[in-house]
Amino acid sequence: IDYILMGDMNSRLSSLSTITAAMKDSAEDSPNRQKSTFDEGRVQERIDYIFVSPNITVNQYDVIASDASDHYPAVCEIAIRK
């Protein structure tokens, strides 16, 4: 079974060890992995994530700068093996 977990975790990645023990961070191998998903002046953090099951390949990951919310959307392109 393949699965995806995504959302506003309001945590640094280092605090999500229960999740990362079973799932891959979609930004792990991306040059965009350090992009912030939350920017409130002095506080710039990546606190929104997309985690995928081990069988899913992440082809691309990015964060889109937008003023639609106080968080920027994280997006990724994935491939699921049959």
Short mmCIF file of N, CA and C in Angstrom, two decimals:
data_model
loop_
_atom_site.label_atom_id
_atom_site.label_comp_id
_atom_site.label_asym_id
_atom_site.label_seq_id
_atom_site.Cartn_x
_atom_site.Cartn_y
_atom_site.Cartn_z
N ILE A 1 0.86 -1.18 0.00
CA ILE A 1 0.00 0.00 0.00
C ILE A 1 0.90 1.24 0.00
N ASP A 2 0.63 2.15 -0.92
CA ASP A 2 1.34 3.42 -0.97
C ASP A 2 0.51 4.47 -0.25
N TYR A 3 1.19 5.40 0.40
CA TYR A 3 0.46 6.42 1.15
C TYR A 3 1.26 7.72 1.17
N ILE A 4 0.52 8.83 1.36
CA ILE A 4 1.09 10.17 1.40
C ILE A 4 0.51 10.88 2.61
N LEU A 5 1.35 11.57 3.34
CA LEU A 5 0.92 12.38 4.48
C LEU A 5 1.45 13.78 4.24
N MET A 6 0.57 14.76 4.22
CA MET A 6 1.02 16.13 4.00
C MET A 6 0.23 17.09 4.85
N GLY A 7 0.88 18.19 5.19
CA GLY A 7 0.17 19.20 5.95
C GLY A 7 1.08 20.12 6.74
N ASP A 8 0.44 20.97 7.49
CA ASP A 8 1.09 21.93 8.37
C ASP A 8 1.41 21.22 9.68
N MET A 9 2.66 20.84 9.86
CA MET A 9 3.06 20.10 11.07
C MET A 9 3.50 21.05 12.20
N ASN A 10 3.72 22.33 11.85
CA ASN A 10 4.18 23.32 12.84
C ASN A 10 5.36 22.83 13.65
N SER A 11 6.26 22.11 13.00
CA SER A 11 7.44 21.55 13.66
C SER A 11 8.61 21.52 12.70
N ARG A 12 9.79 21.54 13.27
CA ARG A 12 10.98 21.29 12.46
C ARG A 12 11.05 19.81 12.16
N LEU A 13 11.74 19.46 11.10
CA LEU A 13 11.85 18.07 10.68
C LEU A 13 12.44 17.20 11.78
N SER A 14 13.38 17.74 12.53
CA SER A 14 14.03 16.98 13.60
C SER A 14 13.05 16.54 14.69
N SER A 15 11.90 17.18 14.78
CA SER A 15 10.89 16.83 15.78
C SER A 15 9.89 15.81 15.26
N LEU A 16 10.04 15.37 14.03
CA LEU A 16 9.06 14.48 13.41
C LEU A 16 9.64 13.08 13.19
N SER A 17 10.45 12.61 14.11
CA SER A 17 11.15 11.34 13.94
C SER A 17 10.21 10.13 13.86
N THR A 18 9.06 10.20 14.48
CA THR A 18 8.10 9.09 14.38
C THR A 18 7.62 8.94 12.94
N ILE A 19 7.41 10.06 12.27
CA ILE A 19 6.97 10.04 10.87
C ILE A 19 8.12 9.64 9.96
N THR A 20 9.29 10.27 10.16
CA THR A 20 10.41 10.01 9.24
C THR A 20 10.99 8.60 9.41
N ALA A 21 10.68 7.92 10.48
CA ALA A 21 11.11 6.54 10.64
C ALA A 21 10.39 5.61 9.66
N ALA A 22 9.19 6.01 9.25
CA ALA A 22 8.38 5.16 8.37
C ALA A 22 8.17 5.74 6.98
N MET A 23 8.44 7.03 6.81
CA MET A 23 8.15 7.71 5.55
C MET A 23 9.32 8.56 5.11
N LYS A 24 9.36 8.91 3.81
CA LYS A 24 10.39 9.78 3.26
C LYS A 24 9.88 11.21 3.20
N ASP A 25 10.75 12.14 3.54
CA ASP A 25 10.47 13.56 3.37
C ASP A 25 10.63 13.85 1.87
N SER A 26 9.61 14.37 1.24
CA SER A 26 9.67 14.61 -0.21
C SER A 26 10.72 15.63 -0.61
N ALA A 27 11.18 16.45 0.32
CA ALA A 27 12.18 17.46 0.02
C ALA A 27 13.61 16.96 0.22
N GLU A 28 13.75 15.76 0.71
CA GLU A 28 15.04 15.22 1.14
C GLU A 28 16.16 15.39 0.12
N ASP A 29 15.92 15.06 -1.12
CA ASP A 29 16.96 15.12 -2.15
C ASP A 29 16.83 16.32 -3.08
N SER A 30 16.00 17.27 -2.72
CA SER A 30 15.74 18.42 -3.58
C SER A 30 16.67 19.59 -3.26
N PRO A 31 17.09 20.32 -4.29
CA PRO A 31 17.84 21.55 -4.02
C PRO A 31 16.98 22.61 -3.33
N ASN A 32 15.66 22.40 -3.32
CA ASN A 32 14.73 23.35 -2.69
C ASN A 32 14.38 22.97 -1.25
N ARG A 33 15.08 22.00 -0.68
CA ARG A 33 14.70 21.47 0.64
C ARG A 33 14.80 22.50 1.76
N GLN A 34 15.58 23.55 1.56
CA GLN A 34 15.74 24.57 2.60
C GLN A 34 14.76 25.73 2.47
N LYS A 35 13.92 25.72 1.45
CA LYS A 35 12.96 26.80 1.28
C LYS A 35 11.95 26.82 2.43
N SER A 36 11.68 27.98 2.95
CA SER A 36 10.72 28.14 4.04
C SER A 36 9.30 27.99 3.54
N THR A 37 8.46 27.38 4.37
CA THR A 37 7.02 27.34 4.06
C THR A 37 6.25 28.31 4.95
N PHE A 38 6.97 28.95 5.86
CA PHE A 38 6.37 29.93 6.77
C PHE A 38 7.35 31.09 6.87
N ASP A 39 6.86 32.31 6.65
CA ASP A 39 7.72 33.48 6.69
C ASP A 39 6.97 34.62 7.35
N GLU A 40 7.32 34.89 8.57
CA GLU A 40 6.72 36.00 9.32
C GLU A 40 7.83 36.96 9.76
N GLY A 41 8.48 37.56 8.79
CA GLY A 41 9.54 38.51 9.12
C GLY A 41 10.78 37.82 9.64
N ARG A 42 10.97 37.86 10.97
CA ARG A 42 12.18 37.27 11.56
C ARG A 42 12.12 35.75 11.64
N VAL A 43 10.93 35.16 11.54
CA VAL A 43 10.79 33.71 11.63
C VAL A 43 10.56 33.14 10.23
N GLN A 44 11.52 32.38 9.75
CA GLN A 44 11.42 31.72 8.45
C GLN A 44 11.75 30.25 8.67
N GLU A 45 10.78 29.39 8.48
CA GLU A 45 10.95 27.97 8.77
C GLU A 45 10.27 27.11 7.72
N ARG A 46 10.72 25.89 7.59
CA ARG A 46 9.98 24.88 6.82
C ARG A 46 9.23 24.05 7.85
N ILE A 47 7.92 24.27 7.93
CA ILE A 47 7.09 23.57 8.91
C ILE A 47 5.91 22.86 8.26
N ASP A 48 5.86 22.89 6.95
CA ASP A 48 4.83 22.19 6.18
C ASP A 48 5.55 21.13 5.34
N TYR A 49 4.99 19.93 5.31
CA TYR A 49 5.72 18.81 4.72
C TYR A 49 4.82 17.94 3.85
N ILE A 50 5.48 17.21 2.97
CA ILE A 50 4.85 16.13 2.21
C ILE A 50 5.73 14.90 2.44
N PHE A 51 5.18 13.91 3.10
CA PHE A 51 5.87 12.65 3.35
C PHE A 51 5.26 11.57 2.46
N VAL A 52 6.09 10.68 1.97
CA VAL A 52 5.61 9.61 1.10
C VAL A 52 6.11 8.26 1.60
N SER A 53 5.37 7.22 1.27
CA SER A 53 5.80 5.87 1.63
C SER A 53 7.06 5.50 0.85
N PRO A 54 7.82 4.53 1.36
CA PRO A 54 9.12 4.20 0.74
C PRO A 54 9.06 3.80 -0.73
N ASN A 55 7.95 3.28 -1.20
CA ASN A 55 7.84 2.82 -2.59
C ASN A 55 7.57 3.95 -3.58
N ILE A 56 7.32 5.14 -3.09
CA ILE A 56 7.02 6.29 -3.96
C ILE A 56 8.31 7.05 -4.26
N THR A 57 8.50 7.39 -5.53
CA THR A 57 9.65 8.18 -5.96
C THR A 57 9.23 9.64 -6.09
N VAL A 58 10.01 10.53 -5.52
CA VAL A 58 9.75 11.97 -5.64
C VAL A 58 10.62 12.50 -6.77
N ASN A 59 9.99 13.02 -7.81
CA ASN A 59 10.72 13.56 -8.96
C ASN A 59 11.10 15.02 -8.78
N GLN A 60 10.22 15.78 -8.16
CA GLN A 60 10.46 17.22 -7.94
C GLN A 60 9.78 17.66 -6.66
N TYR A 61 10.38 18.65 -5.99
CA TYR A 61 9.79 19.26 -4.80
C TYR A 61 10.05 20.75 -4.89
N ASP A 62 9.08 21.55 -4.47
CA ASP A 62 9.28 23.00 -4.44
C ASP A 62 8.30 23.63 -3.46
N VAL A 63 8.57 24.87 -3.13
CA VAL A 63 7.68 25.69 -2.30
C VAL A 63 7.33 26.91 -3.13
N ILE A 64 6.05 27.23 -3.18
CA ILE A 64 5.57 28.34 -4.00
C ILE A 64 5.32 29.56 -3.12
N ALA A 65 6.04 30.63 -3.40
CA ALA A 65 5.83 31.88 -2.65
C ALA A 65 4.48 32.46 -3.05
N SER A 66 3.62 32.65 -2.06
CA SER A 66 2.27 33.14 -2.32
C SER A 66 1.78 33.89 -1.10
N ASP A 67 0.97 34.90 -1.32
CA ASP A 67 0.40 35.62 -0.17
C ASP A 67 -1.05 35.19 0.10
N ALA A 68 -1.45 34.03 -0.40
CA ALA A 68 -2.80 33.52 -0.19
C ALA A 68 -3.02 33.03 1.25
N SER A 69 -1.93 32.75 1.96
CA SER A 69 -2.00 32.24 3.32
C SER A 69 -0.75 32.68 4.06
N ASP A 70 -0.70 32.44 5.36
CA ASP A 70 0.54 32.72 6.09
C ASP A 70 1.57 31.61 5.90
N HIS A 71 1.17 30.54 5.24
CA HIS A 71 2.08 29.44 4.88
C HIS A 71 2.17 29.34 3.37
N TYR A 72 3.36 29.01 2.87
CA TYR A 72 3.53 28.79 1.44
C TYR A 72 3.24 27.33 1.13
N PRO A 73 2.58 27.06 0.01
CA PRO A 73 2.31 25.66 -0.34
C PRO A 73 3.56 24.91 -0.79
N ALA A 74 3.69 23.70 -0.28
CA ALA A 74 4.73 22.78 -0.74
C ALA A 74 4.10 21.90 -1.81
N VAL A 75 4.84 21.65 -2.87
CA VAL A 75 4.32 20.83 -3.97
C VAL A 75 5.39 19.81 -4.37
N CYS A 76 4.95 18.65 -4.84
CA CYS A 76 5.91 17.70 -5.37
C CYS A 76 5.28 16.87 -6.47
N GLU A 77 6.14 16.39 -7.34
CA GLU A 77 5.73 15.47 -8.40
C GLU A 77 6.27 14.10 -8.00
N ILE A 78 5.38 13.11 -8.02
CA ILE A 78 5.78 11.78 -7.57
C ILE A 78 5.52 10.74 -8.65
N ALA A 79 6.13 9.59 -8.48
CA ALA A 79 5.87 8.42 -9.34
C ALA A 79 5.64 7.24 -8.41
N ILE A 80 4.55 6.51 -8.68
CA ILE A 80 4.22 5.34 -7.88
C ILE A 80 4.50 4.10 -8.73
N ARG A 81 5.34 3.25 -8.22
CA ARG A 81 5.67 2.02 -8.93
C ARG A 81 4.48 1.05 -8.91
N LYS A 82 4.28 0.38 -10.02
CA LYS A 82 3.16 -0.59 -10.10
C LYS A 82 3.59 -1.93 -9.57
#
